Amino acid sequence: RLLTATVAWPLPAITYVGIILSTLGAALQSLTGAPRLLSAIANDDILPILNYFKSSDNSEPHVATLFTAFLCIACVVIGNLDLITPTVTMFYLLCYGGVNLSCFLLDLLDAPSWRPRWRFHHWSLSLVGALICVVIMFLISWAFTVVSLALATLIYYYVSIKGKAGDWGDGFKSAYFQLALRSLRSLGADQVHPKNWYPIPLVFCRPWGKLPENVPCHPKLADFANCMKKKGRGMSIFVSILDGDYHERAEDAKAACRALSAYIEYKRCEGVAEIVVAPSMSDGFRGIVQTMGLGNLKPNIVVMRYPEIWRRENLTEIPATFVGIINDCIVANKAVVIVKGLDEWPNEYQRQYGTIDLYWIVKDGGLMLLLSQLLLTKESFESCKIQVFCIAEEDSDAEELRADVKKFLYDLRMQAEVIVISMKSWDAQAEQQDKSVEAFTGAQNRMAEHLAGMKRTAEREGTATLTADGKPVIVNEQQVEKFLYTTLKLNSTILRYSRMAAVVLVSLPPPPENHPSYFYMEYLDLLVENVPRLLVVRGYRRDVVTLFT
């Protein structure tokens, strides 16, 4: 009913003419403006589903125009504009509400880029505006409102998952940033209680191994980093060190960081990538271990592969670098996890059976126990059982030690079988595993040859002090033999009891003072000899498990 036509002058038909002209004008305007708007949204590459409507800057958006015309004709064919009006109104109100919400967030979070021209602007006005839009939507039609909000939410999540970020920023990023800052301040710098302790691995991506240039990280290192997180939650820091001068290799570092970040995302590992340029790996690691992280979000575990190739490829510089990294970790109070047999580490689809064996030699704050429990939460290790091997000096101490360890594990709510082994003094080589004895003899001969070379160098230089890696060393041959014997005994024990284990965890002995780094590598080589998959673990001066929940 055209009420205006009853009072129109001079004729009621004037109203009809005005309606027709207004409709034609609005239709022509929409037919030229709406396709360009649709094409512009498609060109922004935000919604991949709109890629069909893209057009170049100098061409007409023909596909978008046809789609717009089809959509308008479909609405007209309905024959009742009262059914279309609420839908159009909802989207307008959603648009206005979204603008008000963005202004509210940016003003509330004090974003430096938010500089409104209106001097009387306040975040409360934007919040009231957004709420009024939602209230009006419900007053018009609650059913249309629910459908519109659901559709807008689906589009938002679709853009978040499939779309690409635009260059205009995201208001929620400011909220995340402020939340992160407040959380970091609330954590402070005090020691975290073991109940709230989370592993934050610092993963060395490319040490001691040859990888193709287009592979930024060993694939199994990312799999192992995920094994150190419960349900995949946590943060890892993947680092790689480029040798050279920073000014010369800055662009190379940026490109490597982008490649490493993409690889981490591909491996679905929650973490960040960092590339450090340094004159050498030792200098780069020393800088990383001192500066990486903020407050209590600093990495607390250094993860790297065991340098199995150092003797096979005669890489004589590796022992000094390796020992230097371990000593830096000890000084910086970082735990260390060294993965031997990384190439054979299972991925999430390779189910393992057998046992996870822990050789608990020294106090490590419970880190080995915690790592074994985290391994059990992964599908690949969930069928395994934990065995804890403890070392008793005498047979008489075995039962008391077993009872103590069982009670400790029960209080920690950890299920594991406890096995106590009596480590008596060296008896005879015949009692040892043949492969261990062969490795022991080879290590003895190589160390004797290396010691003789150091002595010849000292005689040639006319000094009584032996040097290795540019530093003076003191070699007590009896102490060296003792280290070798102890390592041989432990390796034989591991081969005897854990030959079929899915993975073995053993304590990492600290580098002896004043011993050549070459000798320490020989000790470790003998320790890991013939063990296919082994984690060498060193804790730090704090507990990571607690009796309290």
Coordinates of C-alpha atoms in Angstrom, one line a residue:
R1 CA 0.0 0.0 0.0
L2 CA 1.5 3.2 -1.2
L3 CA 0.4 5.6 1.5
T4 CA 2.5 8.5 0.1
A5 CA 0.6 8.2 -3.2
T6 CA -2.7 9.2 -1.6
V7 CA -1.3 12.7 -0.8
A8 CA 1.0 13.1 -3.8
W9 CA 0.6 16.3 -5.9
P10 CA -0.5 16.7 -8.6
L11 CA -1.1 13.0 -9.4
P12 CA -0.6 9.7 -7.5
A13 CA 1.2 8.4 -10.5
I14 CA 4.2 10.7 -9.7
T15 CA 5.0 8.4 -6.8
Y16 CA 5.2 5.4 -9.1
V17 CA 7.5 7.2 -11.5
G18 CA 9.8 8.2 -8.6
I19 CA 9.9 4.6 -7.3
I20 CA 10.8 3.3 -10.7
L21 CA 13.5 5.9 -11.3
S22 CA 15.0 5.4 -7.8
T23 CA 15.0 1.6 -8.2
L24 CA 16.7 1.8 -11.6
G25 CA 19.3 4.2 -10.2
A26 CA 20.0 2.0 -7.2
A27 CA 20.1 -1.1 -9.4
L28 CA 22.5 0.4 -11.9
Q29 CA 24.7 1.6 -9.1
S30 CA 24.7 -1.8 -7.4
L31 CA 25.3 -3.5 -10.7
T32 CA 28.5 -1.5 -11.3
G33 CA 29.7 -1.2 -7.7
A34 CA 29.0 -4.6 -6.2
P35 CA 30.9 -6.7 -8.8
R36 CA 34.0 -4.4 -8.3
L37 CA 33.7 -4.9 -4.6
L38 CA 33.5 -8.6 -5.0
S39 CA 36.4 -8.6 -7.4
A40 CA 38.4 -6.5 -5.0
I41 CA 37.8 -8.9 -2.1
A42 CA 38.9 -11.8 -4.4
N43 CA 42.1 -9.9 -5.4
D44 CA 42.9 -9.5 -1.7
D45 CA 43.3 -13.3 -1.7
I46 CA 41.6 -13.6 1.7
L47 CA 39.0 -16.2 0.7
P48 CA 40.4 -18.9 -1.6
I49 CA 36.9 -19.8 -2.6
L50 CA 36.5 -16.4 -4.3
N51 CA 39.5 -16.9 -6.6
Y52 CA 37.1 -17.3 -9.6
F53 CA 36.1 -13.6 -9.3
K54 CA 39.6 -12.1 -9.6
S55 CA 40.3 -9.6 -12.3
S56 CA 43.2 -7.3 -13.3
D57 CA 43.1 -3.6 -12.5
N58 CA 42.4 -2.5 -16.0
S59 CA 39.8 -5.1 -17.0
E60 CA 36.0 -5.3 -16.2
P61 CA 35.0 -8.0 -13.6
H62 CA 32.8 -10.0 -16.0
V63 CA 32.6 -13.1 -13.9
A64 CA 31.7 -11.1 -10.8
T65 CA 29.1 -9.1 -12.7
L66 CA 27.4 -12.2 -14.0
F67 CA 27.4 -13.7 -10.5
T68 CA 25.9 -10.5 -9.0
A69 CA 23.2 -10.3 -11.7
F70 CA 22.3 -13.9 -11.0
L71 CA 22.1 -13.3 -7.3
C72 CA 19.9 -10.2 -7.8
I73 CA 17.6 -12.0 -10.2
A74 CA 17.2 -14.9 -7.7
C75 CA 16.1 -12.5 -5.0
V76 CA 13.7 -10.7 -7.4
V77 CA 12.2 -14.1 -8.4
I78 CA 11.1 -14.7 -4.8
G79 CA 8.6 -11.9 -5.4
N80 CA 8.6 -10.6 -1.8
L81 CA 11.2 -8.1 -0.7
D82 CA 10.1 -8.4 2.9
L83 CA 11.9 -11.8 3.0
I84 CA 15.1 -10.3 1.7
T85 CA 15.2 -7.1 3.7
P86 CA 16.0 -8.7 7.1
T87 CA 19.0 -10.6 5.6
V88 CA 20.4 -7.5 4.0
T89 CA 19.9 -5.6 7.3
M90 CA 21.7 -8.3 9.3
F91 CA 24.8 -8.0 7.2
Y92 CA 24.8 -4.3 7.4
L93 CA 24.5 -4.5 11.2
L94 CA 27.2 -7.1 11.3
C95 CA 29.5 -4.8 9.4
Y96 CA 28.8 -1.9 11.7
G97 CA 29.2 -4.1 14.8
G98 CA 32.5 -5.4 13.5
V99 CA 33.9 -1.9 12.9
N100 CA 32.8 -0.9 16.5
L101 CA 34.3 -4.0 17.9
S102 CA 37.6 -3.4 16.2
C103 CA 37.7 0.2 17.5
F104 CA 36.9 -1.1 21.0
L105 CA 39.8 -3.6 20.9
L106 CA 42.4 -1.2 19.5
D107 CA 41.5 1.6 21.9
L108 CA 41.3 -0.7 24.9
L109 CA 44.6 -2.4 24.2
D110 CA 46.4 1.0 23.5
A111 CA 47.7 -0.1 20.1
P112 CA 50.3 2.6 19.0
S113 CA 48.9 2.5 15.5
W114 CA 45.4 3.5 16.7
R115 CA 45.0 7.2 16.3
P116 CA 41.3 8.2 15.8
R117 CA 40.6 11.7 14.4
W118 CA 37.6 12.3 16.6
R119 CA 39.1 13.8 19.8
F120 CA 36.1 12.7 22.0
H121 CA 36.5 9.0 21.1
H122 CA 36.4 6.5 24.0
W123 CA 36.4 2.7 23.9
S124 CA 33.1 2.6 25.8
L125 CA 31.3 4.3 22.9
S126 CA 32.6 1.6 20.5
L127 CA 31.5 -1.1 22.9
V128 CA 28.0 0.4 23.2
G129 CA 27.8 0.7 19.5
A130 CA 28.7 -3.0 18.9
L131 CA 26.2 -4.1 21.6
I132 CA 23.4 -1.9 20.1
C133 CA 24.0 -3.5 16.7
V134 CA 23.6 -7.0 18.2
V135 CA 20.5 -6.0 20.2
I136 CA 18.8 -4.5 17.1
M137 CA 19.6 -7.7 15.2
F138 CA 17.8 -9.8 17.8
L139 CA 14.9 -7.3 17.9
I140 CA 14.4 -7.6 14.1
S141 CA 14.5 -11.4 14.0
W142 CA 16.3 -13.8 16.4
A143 CA 16.3 -16.6 13.9
F144 CA 18.0 -14.4 11.2
T145 CA 20.4 -13.2 13.9
V146 CA 21.5 -16.7 14.9
V147 CA 22.0 -17.7 11.2
S148 CA 23.9 -14.5 10.4
L149 CA 26.2 -14.9 13.4
A150 CA 26.8 -18.6 12.6
L151 CA 27.6 -17.7 9.0
A152 CA 30.0 -14.9 10.0
T153 CA 31.7 -17.3 12.4
L154 CA 32.2 -19.9 9.8
I155 CA 33.6 -17.3 7.4
Y156 CA 36.0 -16.1 10.1
Y157 CA 37.3 -19.6 10.8
Y158 CA 37.5 -20.4 7.1
V159 CA 39.7 -17.3 6.6
S160 CA 41.8 -18.2 9.7
I161 CA 42.5 -21.7 8.4
K162 CA 42.5 -21.4 4.6
G163 CA 42.9 -17.7 4.0
K164 CA 46.0 -15.6 3.8
A165 CA 46.8 -12.6 6.1
G166 CA 46.2 -9.2 4.6
D167 CA 48.4 -6.2 5.1
W168 CA 45.9 -4.3 7.3
G169 CA 46.6 -6.3 10.4
D170 CA 44.3 -8.2 12.8
G171 CA 42.8 -6.5 15.9
F172 CA 42.9 -9.8 17.8
K173 CA 46.7 -9.9 17.4
S174 CA 47.0 -6.9 19.7
A175 CA 44.9 -8.8 22.3
Y176 CA 47.2 -11.8 22.0
F177 CA 50.2 -9.6 22.4
Q178 CA 48.9 -7.9 25.5
L179 CA 47.9 -11.3 27.0
A180 CA 51.3 -12.7 26.3
L181 CA 53.0 -9.7 28.0
R182 CA 50.8 -9.9 31.1
S183 CA 51.4 -13.7 31.3
L184 CA 55.1 -13.2 30.9
R185 CA 55.1 -10.6 33.7
S186 CA 53.1 -12.8 36.0
L187 CA 55.6 -15.7 35.4
G188 CA 58.4 -13.4 36.5
A189 CA 62.0 -14.7 36.7
D190 CA 61.7 -16.8 39.8
Q191 CA 62.2 -20.6 39.6
V192 CA 59.1 -22.4 38.5
H193 CA 57.7 -25.0 40.9
P194 CA 58.2 -28.6 39.5
K195 CA 54.5 -29.0 39.4
N196 CA 54.3 -26.2 36.8
W197 CA 57.5 -27.1 34.9
Y198 CA 57.3 -27.6 31.2
P199 CA 60.2 -28.7 28.9
I200 CA 61.2 -25.9 26.5
P201 CA 63.7 -27.7 24.1
L202 CA 66.4 -25.8 22.3
V203 CA 66.8 -28.0 19.2
F204 CA 70.0 -27.9 17.2
C205 CA 68.8 -28.5 13.6
R206 CA 72.0 -29.2 11.6
P207 CA 75.0 -30.1 13.8
W208 CA 77.3 -33.1 13.1
G209 CA 75.4 -34.3 10.1
K210 CA 75.3 -33.8 6.3
L211 CA 71.8 -32.7 5.1
P212 CA 70.8 -31.5 1.6
E213 CA 70.9 -27.7 1.4
N214 CA 67.2 -27.5 0.9
V215 CA 66.5 -29.4 4.1
P216 CA 66.6 -26.9 7.0
C217 CA 66.3 -29.5 9.9
H218 CA 66.8 -33.2 10.4
P219 CA 63.2 -34.6 10.0
K220 CA 63.6 -36.9 13.0
L221 CA 64.6 -34.0 15.3
A222 CA 61.2 -32.4 14.8
D223 CA 59.6 -35.8 15.6
F224 CA 61.7 -36.1 18.8
A225 CA 60.9 -32.5 19.9
N226 CA 57.2 -33.5 19.7
C227 CA 57.9 -36.5 21.9
M228 CA 59.0 -34.1 24.6
K229 CA 55.6 -32.5 24.8
K230 CA 52.4 -33.8 26.4
K231 CA 49.6 -33.9 23.8
G232 CA 51.8 -31.7 21.6
R233 CA 51.5 -28.7 23.9
G234 CA 54.5 -26.6 24.5
M235 CA 57.1 -24.6 22.7
S236 CA 60.3 -25.6 21.0
I237 CA 63.0 -23.3 19.7
F238 CA 64.7 -24.6 16.6
V239 CA 68.1 -23.0 16.0
S240 CA 70.7 -23.2 13.3
I241 CA 74.1 -21.6 13.2
L242 CA 75.5 -20.1 10.0
D243 CA 79.3 -19.6 9.9
G244 CA 80.5 -16.3 8.7
D245 CA 80.1 -12.5 9.2
Y246 CA 76.7 -11.2 10.1
H247 CA 76.9 -8.2 7.7
E248 CA 77.7 -10.5 4.8
R249 CA 75.2 -13.3 5.6
A250 CA 72.3 -11.4 7.0
E251 CA 70.1 -12.1 3.9
D252 CA 71.1 -15.7 4.0
A253 CA 70.0 -15.9 7.6
K254 CA 66.6 -14.4 6.8
A255 CA 66.0 -16.8 4.0
A256 CA 67.1 -19.8 6.2
C257 CA 64.8 -18.6 9.0
R258 CA 61.8 -18.5 6.6
A259 CA 62.6 -22.0 5.3
L260 CA 63.0 -23.3 8.8
S261 CA 59.7 -21.7 10.0
A262 CA 57.9 -23.3 7.0
Y263 CA 59.4 -26.7 7.8
I264 CA 58.4 -26.5 11.5
E265 CA 54.8 -25.7 10.4
Y266 CA 54.9 -28.5 7.9
K267 CA 56.0 -31.0 10.7
R268 CA 53.2 -29.6 12.9
C269 CA 55.6 -28.8 15.7
E270 CA 54.7 -25.9 17.9
G271 CA 57.8 -23.8 18.0
V272 CA 59.8 -20.9 16.6
A273 CA 62.8 -20.8 14.3
E274 CA 66.0 -18.8 15.0
I275 CA 69.1 -18.5 12.8
V276 CA 72.3 -17.1 14.3
V277 CA 75.3 -16.0 12.3
A278 CA 78.6 -16.5 14.2
P279 CA 82.3 -17.1 13.3
S280 CA 82.0 -20.7 14.6
M281 CA 79.5 -23.1 16.1
S282 CA 81.0 -22.7 19.6
D283 CA 80.6 -18.9 19.5
G284 CA 77.1 -19.1 18.1
F285 CA 76.0 -21.6 20.8
R286 CA 77.5 -19.5 23.6
G287 CA 75.5 -16.5 22.4
I288 CA 72.3 -18.5 22.1
V289 CA 72.5 -20.1 25.5
Q290 CA 73.0 -16.7 27.1
T291 CA 70.4 -14.7 25.3
M292 CA 67.6 -16.9 23.9
G293 CA 64.2 -16.6 25.6
L294 CA 62.6 -14.2 28.1
G295 CA 62.2 -14.7 31.8
N296 CA 60.9 -18.2 32.6
L297 CA 60.3 -18.8 28.9
K298 CA 64.0 -19.4 28.3
P299 CA 64.8 -22.9 26.8
N300 CA 65.7 -25.3 29.6
I301 CA 66.8 -28.4 27.6
V302 CA 69.4 -28.5 24.8
V303 CA 68.6 -31.2 22.3
M304 CA 71.0 -32.4 19.6
R305 CA 72.1 -35.5 17.8
Y306 CA 75.1 -37.5 18.8
P307 CA 78.1 -36.9 16.4
E308 CA 78.4 -40.5 15.2
I309 CA 80.3 -39.3 12.1
W310 CA 83.2 -37.7 13.8
R311 CA 85.6 -40.7 13.6
R312 CA 84.1 -42.2 10.5
E313 CA 84.8 -39.0 8.5
N314 CA 87.8 -37.9 10.6
L315 CA 86.2 -34.7 11.7
T316 CA 88.8 -33.8 14.3
E317 CA 87.2 -30.4 15.1
I318 CA 84.0 -32.0 16.5
P319 CA 85.3 -33.3 19.9
A320 CA 86.4 -29.8 21.1
T321 CA 83.1 -28.2 19.8
F322 CA 81.0 -31.0 21.4
V323 CA 82.7 -30.8 24.7
G324 CA 82.5 -27.0 24.7
I325 CA 78.8 -27.1 24.1
I326 CA 78.3 -29.5 27.0
N327 CA 80.4 -27.4 29.3
D328 CA 78.4 -24.3 28.3
C329 CA 75.2 -26.1 29.2
I330 CA 76.5 -27.0 32.6
V331 CA 77.6 -23.4 33.3
A332 CA 74.3 -22.1 32.0
N333 CA 72.4 -24.7 34.1
K334 CA 70.7 -26.2 31.0
A335 CA 69.7 -29.8 30.8
V336 CA 71.1 -31.8 27.9
V337 CA 69.5 -34.6 25.8
I338 CA 71.7 -36.2 23.1
V339 CA 70.0 -38.5 20.7
K340 CA 72.0 -41.4 19.4
G341 CA 70.5 -43.3 16.5
L342 CA 68.4 -40.4 15.3
D343 CA 68.0 -41.8 11.8
E344 CA 66.1 -44.7 13.3
W345 CA 63.9 -42.7 15.6
P346 CA 60.2 -43.7 15.0
N347 CA 57.6 -41.2 13.6
E348 CA 54.1 -41.0 14.9
Y349 CA 52.9 -43.9 12.7
Q350 CA 55.6 -46.4 13.6
R351 CA 54.4 -48.3 16.7
Q352 CA 57.1 -49.5 19.1
Y353 CA 57.0 -52.5 21.4
G354 CA 59.2 -53.7 24.3
T355 CA 60.5 -51.5 27.0
I356 CA 61.8 -48.0 27.7
D357 CA 64.9 -48.7 29.9
L358 CA 66.3 -46.0 32.2
Y359 CA 69.8 -46.4 33.6
W360 CA 69.6 -44.1 36.6
I361 CA 73.2 -43.5 37.5
V362 CA 73.3 -40.0 39.0
K363 CA 70.7 -37.6 40.4
D364 CA 69.2 -35.6 37.6
G365 CA 66.1 -34.0 39.2
G366 CA 63.9 -36.7 37.7
L367 CA 64.4 -35.6 34.1
M368 CA 64.8 -39.1 32.8
L369 CA 61.7 -40.3 34.6
L370 CA 59.7 -37.4 33.2
L371 CA 61.0 -38.0 29.6
S372 CA 60.0 -41.7 29.8
Q373 CA 56.5 -40.7 30.9
L374 CA 56.2 -38.2 28.1
L375 CA 57.3 -40.9 25.6
L376 CA 54.5 -43.1 26.8
T377 CA 51.9 -40.4 25.9
K378 CA 52.8 -40.8 22.2
E379 CA 51.1 -43.4 20.0
S380 CA 54.4 -44.8 18.8
F381 CA 55.5 -45.7 22.4
E382 CA 52.2 -46.2 24.2
S383 CA 52.5 -50.0 24.1
C384 CA 55.9 -50.0 25.9
K385 CA 56.7 -50.5 29.6
I386 CA 59.2 -48.6 31.7
Q387 CA 62.1 -50.4 33.4
V388 CA 64.4 -48.5 35.8
F389 CA 67.8 -49.9 36.3
C390 CA 69.7 -48.8 39.4
I391 CA 73.3 -49.4 40.2
A392 CA 74.3 -50.8 43.6
E393 CA 77.9 -50.9 44.8
E394 CA 77.4 -54.2 46.8
D395 CA 74.9 -57.0 46.7
S396 CA 73.8 -56.2 50.2
D397 CA 72.5 -52.8 49.2
A398 CA 70.3 -54.1 46.3
E399 CA 67.1 -54.9 48.2
E400 CA 67.1 -51.7 50.2
L401 CA 67.8 -49.7 47.0
R402 CA 65.0 -51.4 45.2
A403 CA 62.5 -50.7 48.0
D404 CA 63.5 -47.1 48.1
V405 CA 63.1 -46.6 44.4
K406 CA 59.8 -48.4 44.2
K407 CA 58.4 -46.2 47.0
F408 CA 59.7 -43.1 45.2
L409 CA 58.0 -44.1 41.9
Y410 CA 54.8 -44.9 43.7
D411 CA 54.7 -41.5 45.4
L412 CA 55.3 -39.9 41.9
R413 CA 52.4 -42.0 40.5
M414 CA 54.7 -43.6 37.9
Q415 CA 54.4 -47.3 37.0
A416 CA 57.8 -48.9 36.3
E417 CA 59.6 -52.1 37.0
V418 CA 62.7 -51.6 39.2
I419 CA 65.8 -53.7 38.5
V420 CA 68.9 -53.3 40.7
I421 CA 72.3 -54.3 39.3
S422 CA 75.4 -54.8 41.4
M423 CA 78.4 -53.1 39.8
K424 CA 81.3 -54.9 41.2
S425 CA 84.9 -54.1 40.5
W426 CA 86.4 -55.2 37.2
D427 CA 86.9 -58.9 37.1
A428 CA 87.8 -60.2 33.7
Q429 CA 87.2 -59.3 30.1
A430 CA 85.7 -62.7 29.5
E431 CA 82.6 -61.6 31.5
Q432 CA 81.9 -58.7 29.2
Q433 CA 80.1 -58.6 25.9
D434 CA 82.5 -59.5 23.1
K435 CA 81.5 -56.4 21.1
S436 CA 82.1 -54.1 24.1
V437 CA 85.5 -55.6 24.7
E438 CA 86.4 -55.1 21.1
A439 CA 85.3 -51.4 21.3
F440 CA 87.2 -51.0 24.6
T441 CA 90.5 -52.3 23.0
G442 CA 90.1 -50.1 20.0
A443 CA 89.5 -47.0 22.3
Q444 CA 92.6 -47.9 24.4
N445 CA 94.8 -48.1 21.3
R446 CA 93.5 -44.8 19.8
M447 CA 93.9 -42.9 23.1
A448 CA 97.4 -44.3 23.6
E449 CA 98.3 -43.1 20.0
H450 CA 96.7 -39.7 20.6
L451 CA 98.6 -39.3 23.9
A452 CA 101.8 -40.3 22.3
G453 CA 101.2 -37.6 19.6
M454 CA 100.6 -35.0 22.3
K455 CA 103.9 -36.0 24.0
R456 CA 105.8 -35.7 20.7
T457 CA 104.3 -32.3 20.1
A458 CA 105.3 -31.2 23.6
E459 CA 108.9 -32.4 23.1
R460 CA 109.1 -30.7 19.7
E461 CA 108.0 -27.4 21.3
G462 CA 110.3 -27.9 24.2
T463 CA 107.7 -27.8 26.9
A464 CA 106.7 -30.2 29.6
T465 CA 103.0 -29.3 29.5
L466 CA 100.7 -31.3 27.3
T467 CA 98.2 -29.3 25.2
A468 CA 95.0 -30.2 23.4
D469 CA 92.7 -27.9 21.5
G470 CA 95.0 -25.0 22.4
K471 CA 94.6 -25.6 26.2
P472 CA 96.9 -27.2 28.7
V473 CA 95.7 -30.7 29.9
I474 CA 96.8 -33.1 32.6
V475 CA 96.5 -36.7 31.6
N476 CA 96.4 -39.2 34.5
E477 CA 96.7 -42.5 32.7
Q478 CA 95.3 -44.5 35.7
Q479 CA 92.3 -42.2 35.8
V480 CA 91.8 -42.6 32.1
E481 CA 91.8 -46.4 32.4
K482 CA 89.3 -46.1 35.3
F483 CA 86.9 -44.0 33.1
L484 CA 87.3 -46.5 30.3
Y485 CA 86.6 -49.5 32.6
T486 CA 83.5 -47.9 34.1
T487 CA 82.1 -47.0 30.7
L488 CA 82.8 -50.5 29.4
K489 CA 81.0 -52.1 32.3
L490 CA 78.0 -49.8 31.8
N491 CA 77.9 -50.5 28.0
S492 CA 78.1 -54.3 28.7
T493 CA 75.2 -54.0 31.1
I494 CA 73.1 -52.1 28.6
L495 CA 73.8 -54.7 25.9
R496 CA 73.0 -57.5 28.3
Y497 CA 69.7 -56.2 29.6
S498 CA 68.4 -53.8 27.0
R499 CA 69.3 -55.2 23.7
M500 CA 65.6 -55.4 22.7
A501 CA 64.5 -52.2 24.3
A502 CA 62.6 -49.6 22.2
V503 CA 64.8 -46.8 23.6
V504 CA 67.4 -46.6 26.3
L505 CA 68.0 -43.6 28.5
V506 CA 71.3 -43.2 30.3
S507 CA 72.9 -40.5 32.4
L508 CA 75.5 -38.2 30.6
P509 CA 78.8 -38.1 32.4
P510 CA 80.2 -34.6 32.7
P511 CA 83.5 -34.0 30.9
P512 CA 86.4 -34.7 33.3
E513 CA 88.4 -31.6 34.1
N514 CA 91.8 -31.3 32.3
H515 CA 91.1 -34.2 30.1
P516 CA 91.5 -33.8 26.3
S517 CA 88.1 -33.5 24.5
Y518 CA 89.3 -36.4 22.3
F519 CA 89.4 -38.7 25.3
Y520 CA 85.9 -37.7 26.4
M521 CA 84.5 -38.5 22.9
E522 CA 86.2 -41.9 23.2
Y523 CA 84.4 -42.4 26.6
L524 CA 81.0 -41.6 25.1
D525 CA 81.7 -43.7 22.0
L526 CA 82.3 -46.7 24.2
L527 CA 79.2 -45.9 26.2
V528 CA 76.9 -45.8 23.2
E529 CA 78.6 -48.6 21.2
N530 CA 76.2 -51.0 19.5
V531 CA 73.1 -49.5 21.2
P532 CA 70.8 -48.7 18.3
R533 CA 68.6 -46.1 19.9
L534 CA 69.8 -44.2 23.0
L535 CA 69.2 -40.9 24.8
V536 CA 72.1 -39.6 26.8
V537 CA 70.5 -37.3 29.4
R538 CA 72.0 -34.8 31.8
G539 CA 69.7 -32.9 34.3
Y540 CA 70.4 -29.7 36.0
R541 CA 70.4 -28.3 39.5
R542 CA 66.6 -28.5 40.1
D543 CA 63.8 -31.0 40.3
V544 CA 61.4 -31.4 37.4
V545 CA 59.0 -33.8 39.1
T546 CA 57.2 -33.5 42.4
L547 CA 55.3 -35.6 44.9
F548 CA 52.6 -32.8 45.1
T549 CA 49.7 -32.3 42.7

